[in-house]
Each structure stands twice: as structure tokens, then as C-alpha cells.
PDB file of C-alpha atoms in Angstrom:
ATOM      1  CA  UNK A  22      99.346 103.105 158.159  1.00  0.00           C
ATOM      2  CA  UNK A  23     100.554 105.122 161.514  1.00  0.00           C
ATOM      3  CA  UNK A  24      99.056 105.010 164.975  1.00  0.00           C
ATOM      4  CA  UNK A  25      96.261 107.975 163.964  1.00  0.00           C
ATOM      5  CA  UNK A  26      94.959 106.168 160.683  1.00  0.00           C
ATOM      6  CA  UNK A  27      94.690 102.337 162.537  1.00  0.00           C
ATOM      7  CA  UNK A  28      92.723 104.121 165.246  1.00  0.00           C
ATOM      8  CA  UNK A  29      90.449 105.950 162.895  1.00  0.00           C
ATOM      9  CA  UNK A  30      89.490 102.917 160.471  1.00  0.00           C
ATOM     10  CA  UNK A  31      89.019 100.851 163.533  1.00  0.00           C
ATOM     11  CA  UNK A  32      86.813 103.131 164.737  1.00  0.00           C
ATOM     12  CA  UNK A  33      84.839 103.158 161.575  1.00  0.00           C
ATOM     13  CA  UNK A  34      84.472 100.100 161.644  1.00  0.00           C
ATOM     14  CA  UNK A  35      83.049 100.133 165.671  1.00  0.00           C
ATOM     15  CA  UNK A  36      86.241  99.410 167.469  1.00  0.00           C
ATOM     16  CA  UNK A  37      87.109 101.969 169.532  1.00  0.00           C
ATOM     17  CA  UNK A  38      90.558 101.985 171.032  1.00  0.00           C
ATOM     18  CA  UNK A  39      91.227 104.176 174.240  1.00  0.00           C
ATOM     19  CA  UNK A  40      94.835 105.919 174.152  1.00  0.00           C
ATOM     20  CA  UNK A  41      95.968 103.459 176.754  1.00  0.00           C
ATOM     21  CA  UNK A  42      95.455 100.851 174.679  1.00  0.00           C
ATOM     22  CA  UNK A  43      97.232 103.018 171.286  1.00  0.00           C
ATOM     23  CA  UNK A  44     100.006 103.507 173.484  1.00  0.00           C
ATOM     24  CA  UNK A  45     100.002  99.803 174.373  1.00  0.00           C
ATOM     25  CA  UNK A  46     100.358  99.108 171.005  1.00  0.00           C
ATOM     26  CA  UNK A  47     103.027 101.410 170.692  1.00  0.00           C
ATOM     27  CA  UNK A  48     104.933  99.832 173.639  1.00  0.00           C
ATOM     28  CA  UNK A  49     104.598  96.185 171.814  1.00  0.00           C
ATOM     29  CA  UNK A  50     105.400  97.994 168.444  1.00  0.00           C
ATOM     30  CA  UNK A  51     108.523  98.745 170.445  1.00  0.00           C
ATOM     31  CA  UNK A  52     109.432  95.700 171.249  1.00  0.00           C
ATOM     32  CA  UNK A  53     109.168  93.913 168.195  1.00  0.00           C
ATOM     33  CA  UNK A  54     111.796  96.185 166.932  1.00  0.00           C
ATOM     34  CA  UNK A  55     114.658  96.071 169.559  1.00  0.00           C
ATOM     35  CA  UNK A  56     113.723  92.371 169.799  1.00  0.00           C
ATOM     36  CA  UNK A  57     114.193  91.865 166.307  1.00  0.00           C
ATOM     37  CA  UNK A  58     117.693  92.819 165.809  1.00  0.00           C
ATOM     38  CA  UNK A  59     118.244  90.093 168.484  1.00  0.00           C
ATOM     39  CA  UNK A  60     116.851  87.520 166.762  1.00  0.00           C
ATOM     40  CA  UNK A  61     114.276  86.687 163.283  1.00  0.00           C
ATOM     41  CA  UNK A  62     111.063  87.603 165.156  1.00  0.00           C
ATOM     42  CA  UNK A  63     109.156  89.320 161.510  1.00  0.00           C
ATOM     43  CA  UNK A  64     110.285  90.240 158.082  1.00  0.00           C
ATOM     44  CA  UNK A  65     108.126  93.212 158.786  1.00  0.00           C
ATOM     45  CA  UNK A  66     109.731  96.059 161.190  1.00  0.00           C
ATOM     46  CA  UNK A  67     109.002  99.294 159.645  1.00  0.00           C
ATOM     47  CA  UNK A  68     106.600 100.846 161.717  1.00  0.00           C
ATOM     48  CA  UNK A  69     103.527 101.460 159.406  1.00  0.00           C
ATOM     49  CA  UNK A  70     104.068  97.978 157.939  1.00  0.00           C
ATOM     50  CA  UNK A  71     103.843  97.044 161.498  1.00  0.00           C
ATOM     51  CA  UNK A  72     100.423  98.868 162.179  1.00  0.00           C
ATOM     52  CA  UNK A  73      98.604  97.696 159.146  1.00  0.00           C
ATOM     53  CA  UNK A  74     100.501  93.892 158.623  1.00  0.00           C
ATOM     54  CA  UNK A  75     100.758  93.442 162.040  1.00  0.00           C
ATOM     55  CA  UNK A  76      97.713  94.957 164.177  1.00  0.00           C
ATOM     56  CA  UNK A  77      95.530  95.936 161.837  1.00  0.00           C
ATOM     57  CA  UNK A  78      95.349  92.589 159.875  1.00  0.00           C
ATOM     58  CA  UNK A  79      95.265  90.925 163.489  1.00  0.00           C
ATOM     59  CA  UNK A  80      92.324  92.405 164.705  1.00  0.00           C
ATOM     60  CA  UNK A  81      90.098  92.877 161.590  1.00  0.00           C
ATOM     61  CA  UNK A  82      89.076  89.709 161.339  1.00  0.00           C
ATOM     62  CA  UNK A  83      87.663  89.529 164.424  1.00  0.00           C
ATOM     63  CA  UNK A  84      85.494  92.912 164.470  1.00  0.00           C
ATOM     64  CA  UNK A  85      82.359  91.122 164.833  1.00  0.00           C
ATOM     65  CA  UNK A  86      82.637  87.394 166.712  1.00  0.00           C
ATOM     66  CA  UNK A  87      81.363  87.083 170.245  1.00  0.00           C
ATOM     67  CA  UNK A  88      84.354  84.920 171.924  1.00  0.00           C
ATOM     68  CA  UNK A  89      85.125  84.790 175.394  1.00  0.00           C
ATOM     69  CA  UNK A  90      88.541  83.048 174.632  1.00  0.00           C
ATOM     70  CA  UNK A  91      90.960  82.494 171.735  1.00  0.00           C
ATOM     71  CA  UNK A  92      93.675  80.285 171.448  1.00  0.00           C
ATOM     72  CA  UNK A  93      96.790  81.610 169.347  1.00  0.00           C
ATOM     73  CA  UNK A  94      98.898  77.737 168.422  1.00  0.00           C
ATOM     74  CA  UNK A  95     102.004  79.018 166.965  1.00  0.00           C
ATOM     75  CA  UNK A  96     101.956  82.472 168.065  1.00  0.00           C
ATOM     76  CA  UNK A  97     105.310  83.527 166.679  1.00  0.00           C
ATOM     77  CA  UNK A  98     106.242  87.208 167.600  1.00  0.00           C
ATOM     78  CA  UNK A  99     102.141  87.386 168.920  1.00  0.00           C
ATOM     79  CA  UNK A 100     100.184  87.547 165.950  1.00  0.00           C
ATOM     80  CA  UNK A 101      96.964  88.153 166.699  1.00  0.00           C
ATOM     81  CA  UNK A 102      96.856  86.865 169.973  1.00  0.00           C
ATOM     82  CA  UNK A 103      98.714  90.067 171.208  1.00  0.00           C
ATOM     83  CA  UNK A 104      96.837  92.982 169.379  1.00  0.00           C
ATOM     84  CA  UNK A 105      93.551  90.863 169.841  1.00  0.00           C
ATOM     85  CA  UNK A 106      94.437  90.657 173.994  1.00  0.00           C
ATOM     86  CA  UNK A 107      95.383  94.551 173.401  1.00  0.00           C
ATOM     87  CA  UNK A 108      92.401  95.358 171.402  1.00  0.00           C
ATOM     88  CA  UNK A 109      89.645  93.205 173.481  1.00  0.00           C
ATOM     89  CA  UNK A 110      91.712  93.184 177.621  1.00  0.00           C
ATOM     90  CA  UNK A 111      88.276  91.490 179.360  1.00  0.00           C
ATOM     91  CA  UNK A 112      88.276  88.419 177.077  1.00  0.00           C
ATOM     92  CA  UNK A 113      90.888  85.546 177.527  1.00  0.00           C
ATOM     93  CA  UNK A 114      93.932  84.625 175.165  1.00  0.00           C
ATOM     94  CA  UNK A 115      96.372  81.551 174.823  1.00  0.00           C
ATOM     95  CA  UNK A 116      99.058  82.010 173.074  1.00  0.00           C
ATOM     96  CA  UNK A 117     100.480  79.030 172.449  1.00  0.00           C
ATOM     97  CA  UNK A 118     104.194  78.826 170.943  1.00  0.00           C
ATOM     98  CA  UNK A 119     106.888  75.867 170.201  1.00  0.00           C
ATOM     99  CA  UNK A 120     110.239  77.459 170.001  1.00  0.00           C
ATOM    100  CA  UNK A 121     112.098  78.946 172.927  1.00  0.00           C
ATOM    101  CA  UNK A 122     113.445  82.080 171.857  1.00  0.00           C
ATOM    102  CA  UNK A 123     110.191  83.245 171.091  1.00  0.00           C
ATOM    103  CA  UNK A 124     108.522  82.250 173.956  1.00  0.00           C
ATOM    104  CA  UNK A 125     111.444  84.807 175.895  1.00  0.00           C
ATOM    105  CA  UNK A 126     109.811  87.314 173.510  1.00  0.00           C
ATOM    106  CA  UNK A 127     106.242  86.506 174.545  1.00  0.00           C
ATOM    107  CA  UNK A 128     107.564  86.189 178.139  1.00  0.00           C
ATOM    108  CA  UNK A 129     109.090  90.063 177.607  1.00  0.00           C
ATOM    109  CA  UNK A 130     105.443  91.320 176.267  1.00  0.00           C
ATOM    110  CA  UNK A 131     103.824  89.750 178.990  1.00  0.00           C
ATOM    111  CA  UNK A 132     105.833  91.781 181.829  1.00  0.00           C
ATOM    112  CA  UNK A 133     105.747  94.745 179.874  1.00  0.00           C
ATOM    113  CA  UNK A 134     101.793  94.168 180.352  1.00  0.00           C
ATOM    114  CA  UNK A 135     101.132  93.742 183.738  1.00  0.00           C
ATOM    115  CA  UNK A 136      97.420  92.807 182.687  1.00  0.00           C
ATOM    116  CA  UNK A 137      98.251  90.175 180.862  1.00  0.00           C
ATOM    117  CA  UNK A 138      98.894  87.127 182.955  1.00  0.00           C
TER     118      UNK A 138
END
């Protein structure tokens, strides 16, 4: 999957992503991968893996619920509460993670989003 093909079955499946938001993902898809050769963030780091393992299987599942705010306990590298907080930017997302190097990860995402707080 590429950047074209996870915008095109989300939107046929009624999520429609703006190309702020694509390039959002991009940014993130970014840092996962300069990240990752600092430390074990995913086994996954080739970039259509990424888009389908990653984003696509994050925000799938959540097509059709009607929350206001999600909780992510053991977020990891951000899965889903990133794509999900990408995907959906006026609902509310916790992201909720034990170990310290990947809360400097999280912590990195975050100020490389200046809308997520």
C-alpha cells in the first residue's frame, strides 16, 4: 500500500483524508523511520508495510464508532492512537505508554504536531 491507495480505500470506505492530513501521515511515517535506527520502535519500516500495517490497520477498525475520546494503554511507537488522532484531529486521544524511550518518541510526534497537545 502507498500514500495514493490508503487514501483511496479509505475513502471508499467514507473516510476522507484532506492532503494535510496525508502529508501528516507522511511526516509521522518519517519519523518512525529515522527513529527506528535509534532504537526497536517496529519490526515494520518499509514504507508500504508502514501504510497498510501501520495506518491502515489503525484506523479501520474504527470507521464507524461515535467516540469522543480513546485511550491508547501501551501505545508503543503510536499505534492507533497516532493515525486515529491524525485521521479524526476534533476528537480526543491518550496515549498512554510505560517505557521511556518511547515516550521521547511520542514526545518527538507530539512537537512535530503542533495540534496535538
Amino acid at each position: 500500500m502507498n500514500k495514493d491507495s490508503f487514501k483511496n480505500e479509505l475513502a471508499a470506505k467514507g473516510l476522507n483524508l484532506s492532503a494535510e492530513q496525508l502529508g501528516q501521515f507522511e511526516t509521522y511515517l518519517h519519523l518512525i523511520q529515522e527513529w527506528n535506527q535509534k532504537m526497536n520502535l517496529t519490526a515494520i519500516t518499509d514504507d508500504s508495510e508502514i501504510w497498510q500495517k501501520h495506518f491502515y490497520d489503525s484506523v479501520v477498525p474504527f470507521l464507524h464508532t461515535s467516540f469522543q475520546t480513546l485511550c491508547d494503554v501501551g501505545s508503543g511507537a503510536g499505534f492507533p492512537g497516532i493515525p486515529l488522532a491524525i485521521a479524526w484531529p476534533n476528537r480526543s486521544f491518550v496515549l498512554v505508554e510505560p517505557l521511556a524511550k518511547r515516550c521521547r518518541f511520542l514526545n518527538e510526534v507530539k512537537t512535530s504536531f503542533i495540534w496535538i497537545t
